[in-house]
Short mmCIF file of C-alpha atoms in Angstrom, two decimals:
data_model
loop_
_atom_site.label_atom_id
_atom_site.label_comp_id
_atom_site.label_asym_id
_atom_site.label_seq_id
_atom_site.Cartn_x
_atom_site.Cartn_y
_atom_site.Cartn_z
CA UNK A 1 17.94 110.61 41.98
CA UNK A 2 17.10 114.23 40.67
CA UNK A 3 14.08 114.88 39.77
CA UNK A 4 14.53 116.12 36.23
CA UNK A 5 15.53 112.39 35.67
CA UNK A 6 12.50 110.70 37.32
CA UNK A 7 10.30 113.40 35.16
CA UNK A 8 12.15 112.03 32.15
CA UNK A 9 11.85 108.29 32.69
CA UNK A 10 8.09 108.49 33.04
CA UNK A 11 7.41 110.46 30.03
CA UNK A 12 9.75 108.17 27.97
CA UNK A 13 7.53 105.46 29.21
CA UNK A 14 4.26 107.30 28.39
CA UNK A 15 5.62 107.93 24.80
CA UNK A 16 6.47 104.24 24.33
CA UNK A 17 3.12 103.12 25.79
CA UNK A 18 1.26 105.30 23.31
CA UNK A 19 3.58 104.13 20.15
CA UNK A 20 2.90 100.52 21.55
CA UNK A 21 -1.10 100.96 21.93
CA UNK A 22 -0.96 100.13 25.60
CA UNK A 23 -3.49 103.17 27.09
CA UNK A 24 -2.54 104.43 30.50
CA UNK A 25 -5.63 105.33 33.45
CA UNK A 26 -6.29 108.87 33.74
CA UNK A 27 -4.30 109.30 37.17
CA UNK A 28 -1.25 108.33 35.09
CA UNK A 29 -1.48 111.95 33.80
CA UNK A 30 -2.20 113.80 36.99
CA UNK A 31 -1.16 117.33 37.92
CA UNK A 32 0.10 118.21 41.05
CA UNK A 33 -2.69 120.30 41.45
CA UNK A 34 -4.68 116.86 41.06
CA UNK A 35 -2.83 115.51 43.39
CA UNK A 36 -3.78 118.66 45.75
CA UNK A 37 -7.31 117.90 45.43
CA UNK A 38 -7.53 114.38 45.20
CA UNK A 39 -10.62 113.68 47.75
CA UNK A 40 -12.02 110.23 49.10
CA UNK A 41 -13.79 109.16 45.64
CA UNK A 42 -10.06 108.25 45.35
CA UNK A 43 -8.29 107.51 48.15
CA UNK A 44 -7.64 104.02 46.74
CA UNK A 45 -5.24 105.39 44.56
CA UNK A 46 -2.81 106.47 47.63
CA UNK A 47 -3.79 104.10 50.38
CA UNK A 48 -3.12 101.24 47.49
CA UNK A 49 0.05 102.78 46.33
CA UNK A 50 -1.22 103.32 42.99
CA UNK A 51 0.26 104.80 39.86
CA UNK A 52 4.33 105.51 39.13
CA UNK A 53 7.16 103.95 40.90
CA UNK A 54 11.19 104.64 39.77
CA UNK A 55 13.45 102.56 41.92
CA UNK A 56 17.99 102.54 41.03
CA UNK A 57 17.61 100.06 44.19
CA UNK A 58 20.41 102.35 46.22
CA UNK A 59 22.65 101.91 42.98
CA UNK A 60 23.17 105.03 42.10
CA UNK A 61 23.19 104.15 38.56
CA UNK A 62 19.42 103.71 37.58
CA UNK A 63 20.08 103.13 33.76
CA UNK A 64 22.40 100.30 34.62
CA UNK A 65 20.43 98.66 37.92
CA UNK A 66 16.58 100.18 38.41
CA UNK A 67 13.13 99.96 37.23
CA UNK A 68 9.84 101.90 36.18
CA UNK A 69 7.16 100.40 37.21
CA UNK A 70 2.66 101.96 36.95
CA UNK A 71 0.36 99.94 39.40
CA UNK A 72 -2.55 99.32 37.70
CA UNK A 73 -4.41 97.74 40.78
CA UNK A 74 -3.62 96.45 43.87
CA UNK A 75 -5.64 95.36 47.20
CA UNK A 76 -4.03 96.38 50.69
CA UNK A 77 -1.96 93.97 53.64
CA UNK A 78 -3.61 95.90 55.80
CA UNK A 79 -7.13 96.90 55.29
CA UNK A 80 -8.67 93.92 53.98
CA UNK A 81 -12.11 94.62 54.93
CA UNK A 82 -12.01 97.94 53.17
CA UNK A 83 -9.62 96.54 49.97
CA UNK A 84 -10.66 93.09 49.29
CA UNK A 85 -9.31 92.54 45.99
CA UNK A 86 -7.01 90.15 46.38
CA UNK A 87 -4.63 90.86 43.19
CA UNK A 88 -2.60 93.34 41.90
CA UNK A 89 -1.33 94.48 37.95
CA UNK A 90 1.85 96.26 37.61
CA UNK A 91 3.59 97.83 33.98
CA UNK A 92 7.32 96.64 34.48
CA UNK A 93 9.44 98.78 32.07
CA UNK A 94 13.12 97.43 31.40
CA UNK A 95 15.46 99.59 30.08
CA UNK A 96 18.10 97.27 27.18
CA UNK A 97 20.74 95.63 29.05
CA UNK A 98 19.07 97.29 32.66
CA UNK A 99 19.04 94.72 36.04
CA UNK A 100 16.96 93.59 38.31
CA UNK A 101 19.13 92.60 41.22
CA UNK A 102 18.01 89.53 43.43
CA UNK A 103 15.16 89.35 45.30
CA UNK A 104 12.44 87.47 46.44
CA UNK A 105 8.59 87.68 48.11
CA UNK A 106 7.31 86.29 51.06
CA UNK A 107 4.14 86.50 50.48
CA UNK A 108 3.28 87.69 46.75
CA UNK A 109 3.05 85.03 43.73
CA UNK A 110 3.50 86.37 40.62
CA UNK A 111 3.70 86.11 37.02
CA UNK A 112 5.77 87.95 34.39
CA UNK A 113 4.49 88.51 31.57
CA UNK A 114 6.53 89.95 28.53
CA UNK A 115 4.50 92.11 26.76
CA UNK A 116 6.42 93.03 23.45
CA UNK A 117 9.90 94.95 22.98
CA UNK A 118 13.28 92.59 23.60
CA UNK A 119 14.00 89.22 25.28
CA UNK A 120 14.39 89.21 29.02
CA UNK A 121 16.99 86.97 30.67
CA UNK A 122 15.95 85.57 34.40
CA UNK A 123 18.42 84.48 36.55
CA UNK A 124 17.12 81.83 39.45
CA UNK A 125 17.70 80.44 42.91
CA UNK A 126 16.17 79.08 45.26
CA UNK A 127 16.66 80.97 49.17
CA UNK A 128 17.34 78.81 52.29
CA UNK A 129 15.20 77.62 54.85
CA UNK A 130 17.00 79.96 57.17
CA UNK A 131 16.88 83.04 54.44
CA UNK A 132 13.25 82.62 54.32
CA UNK A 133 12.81 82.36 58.07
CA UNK A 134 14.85 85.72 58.67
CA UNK A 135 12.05 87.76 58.39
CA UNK A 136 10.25 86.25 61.45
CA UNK A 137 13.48 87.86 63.63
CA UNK A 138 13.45 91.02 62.11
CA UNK A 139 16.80 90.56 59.97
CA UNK A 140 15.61 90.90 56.54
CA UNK A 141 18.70 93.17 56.08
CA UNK A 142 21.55 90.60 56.32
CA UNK A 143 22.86 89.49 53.48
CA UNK A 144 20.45 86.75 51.87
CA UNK A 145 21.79 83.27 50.69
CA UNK A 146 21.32 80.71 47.85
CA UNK A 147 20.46 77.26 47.96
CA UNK A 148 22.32 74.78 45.90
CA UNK A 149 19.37 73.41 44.82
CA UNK A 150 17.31 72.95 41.15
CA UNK A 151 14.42 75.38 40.89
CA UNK A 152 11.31 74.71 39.23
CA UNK A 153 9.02 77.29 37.76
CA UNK A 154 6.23 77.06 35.27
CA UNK A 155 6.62 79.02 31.97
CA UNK A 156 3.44 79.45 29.57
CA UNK A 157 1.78 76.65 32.01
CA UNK A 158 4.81 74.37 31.69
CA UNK A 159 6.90 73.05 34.68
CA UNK A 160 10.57 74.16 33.78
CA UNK A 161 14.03 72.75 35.80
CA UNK A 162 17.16 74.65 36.07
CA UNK A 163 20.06 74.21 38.30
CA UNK A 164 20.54 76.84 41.05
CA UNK A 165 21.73 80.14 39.04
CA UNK A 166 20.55 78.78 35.84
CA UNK A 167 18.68 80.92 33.50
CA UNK A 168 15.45 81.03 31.23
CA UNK A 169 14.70 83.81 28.48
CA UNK A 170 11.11 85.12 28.18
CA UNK A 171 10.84 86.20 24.47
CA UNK A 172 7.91 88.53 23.57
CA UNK A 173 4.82 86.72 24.65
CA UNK A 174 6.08 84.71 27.51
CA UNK A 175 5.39 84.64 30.81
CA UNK A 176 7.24 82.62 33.36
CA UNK A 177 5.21 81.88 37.32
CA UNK A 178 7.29 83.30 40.47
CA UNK A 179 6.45 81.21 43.88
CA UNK A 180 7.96 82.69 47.24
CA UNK A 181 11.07 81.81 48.09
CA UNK A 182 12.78 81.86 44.66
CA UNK A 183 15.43 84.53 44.73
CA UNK A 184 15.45 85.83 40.44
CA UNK A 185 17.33 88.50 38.72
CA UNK A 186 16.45 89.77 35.40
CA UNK A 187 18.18 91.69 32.85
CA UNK A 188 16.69 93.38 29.52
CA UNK A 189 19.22 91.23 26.34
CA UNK A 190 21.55 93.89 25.76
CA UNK A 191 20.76 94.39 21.89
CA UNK A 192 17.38 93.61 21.74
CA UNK A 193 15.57 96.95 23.08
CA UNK A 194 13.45 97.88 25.82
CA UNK A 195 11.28 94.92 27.45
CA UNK A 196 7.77 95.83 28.29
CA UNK A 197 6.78 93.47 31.31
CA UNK A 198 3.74 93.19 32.89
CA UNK A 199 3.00 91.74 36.65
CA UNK A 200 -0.22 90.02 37.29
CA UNK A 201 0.36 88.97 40.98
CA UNK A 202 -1.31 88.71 44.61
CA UNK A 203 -1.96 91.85 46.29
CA UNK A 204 1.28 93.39 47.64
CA UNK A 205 3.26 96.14 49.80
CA UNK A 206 6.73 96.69 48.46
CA UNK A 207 7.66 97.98 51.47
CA UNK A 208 7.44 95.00 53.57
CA UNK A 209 7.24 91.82 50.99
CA UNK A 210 10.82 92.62 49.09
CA UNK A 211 13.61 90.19 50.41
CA UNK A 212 16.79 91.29 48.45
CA UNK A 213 19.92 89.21 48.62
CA UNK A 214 21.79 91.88 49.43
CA UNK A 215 20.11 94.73 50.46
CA UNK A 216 19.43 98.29 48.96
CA UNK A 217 17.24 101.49 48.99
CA UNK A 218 13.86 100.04 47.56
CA UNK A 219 12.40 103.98 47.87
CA UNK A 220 14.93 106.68 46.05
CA UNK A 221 15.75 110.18 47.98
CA UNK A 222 14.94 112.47 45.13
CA UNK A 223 16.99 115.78 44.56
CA UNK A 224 14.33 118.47 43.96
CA UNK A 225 16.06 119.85 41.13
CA UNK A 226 13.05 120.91 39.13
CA UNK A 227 9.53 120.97 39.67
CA UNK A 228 7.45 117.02 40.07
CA UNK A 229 5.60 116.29 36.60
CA UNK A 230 4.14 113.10 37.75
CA UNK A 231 3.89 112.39 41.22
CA UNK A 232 5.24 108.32 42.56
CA UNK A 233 3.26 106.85 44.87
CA UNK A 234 6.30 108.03 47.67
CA UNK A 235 5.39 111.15 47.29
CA UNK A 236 1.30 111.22 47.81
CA UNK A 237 1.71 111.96 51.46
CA UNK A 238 3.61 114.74 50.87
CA UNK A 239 0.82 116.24 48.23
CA UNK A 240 -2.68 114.61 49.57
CA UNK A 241 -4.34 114.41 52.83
CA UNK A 242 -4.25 110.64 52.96
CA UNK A 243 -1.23 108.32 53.74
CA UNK A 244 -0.49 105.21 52.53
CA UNK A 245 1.68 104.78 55.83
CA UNK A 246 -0.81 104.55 58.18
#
């Protein structure tokens, strides 16, 4: 992805934020010079993987498959003692028409909240036993599988059924409860305009807690085609003196 195009996609989603009256934190605005001289009053910001996040999931094409995401919050896998909060709030921006391909957590429960703009459709399975055991043996980059089985999710607090690859919508003011295990895709309703999600979910690493059924770049290389306006959380180690890595 080039880097003019990353630039573009967050200020798109700062301009829609401010028409929509959803304010963004301070370090959504940081310089690069910020960045430079971030010291350990905020460290959480980097060691938590705070702040922007573009991913085209190894697509290529991130206005057809990909997604903008801001972390609020978030606690940290693995420096509990030092990060105890044990959630984490994400803005989920969805482009009309753009996918979500199929994933699932180990770990993280979440729930998806649509927050105003179009209708999102959610595609649903449930994985295998085996799927779910494969990251035990280290092979969580095989090609996943589905179960042939109903899944059941909740939905504004009530217990919804759907057969394995059905679908549910989540119209403006919906939210729909994601357990482990459930493989979902999502897609913005071409027609009806941008979706503005957001994720109120156990603490998480993307790097390690992202099962996709078949399996693509979660972190973009970016092209350095112009200078960095906003900085993603992949890039803090490159710009601070702390590492979310470590």
């Amino acid at each position: 992805m080039k880097r003019s195009k990353a630039n573009a996609i967050i200020e798109h989603v700062i301009q829609v934020c401010e028409e929509n009256k959803f304010p963004l934190p301070p370090f959504a605005f940081y310089s690069i010079e910020d960045w430079k001289n971030l010291d350990e009053t905020e460290e959480e910001l980097v060691e938590n993987m705070l702040g922007w996040d573009i991913t085209d999931f190894g697509s290529g094409d991130f206005d057809k498959i990909g997604l903008t995401i801001f972390t609020f919050r978030n606690g940290n896998f693995y420096n509990k003692e030092k990060y105890p909060k044990p959630y984490a709030e994400k803005l989920l921006y969805v482009n009309d028409g753009q996918i979500l391909p199929f994933h699932y957590h180990w770990s993280k429960m979440e729930d998806i909240i649509n927050r105003g703009g179009g209708d999102l459709e959610i595609t649903l399975y449930n994985c295998t036993e085996d799927d779910f055991k494969d990251v035990e043996g280290g092979r969580a980059n095989k090609p996943g599988t589905f179960a042939d089985t109903p899944v059941v999710v909740k939905i504004d607090g009530k217990a919804v059924t759907v057969p394995a690859g059905g679908t549910v919508i989540c119209k403006p003011g919906q939210s729909i409860s994601l357990t482990p295990g459930i493989y979902h895709q999502w897609q913005g309703v071409p027609g009806t305009g941008d979706v503005i999600l957001f994720e109120v979910s156990m603490c998480n690493d993307d790097n390690i807690d992202n099962r996709f059924y078949r399996a693509g770049s979660r972190i973009p290389e970016m092209e350095e085609d112009v200078e960095a306006k906003y900085l993603m959380f992949a890039d803090y180690p490159d710009y601070t003196k702390f590492d979310f890595r470590k």
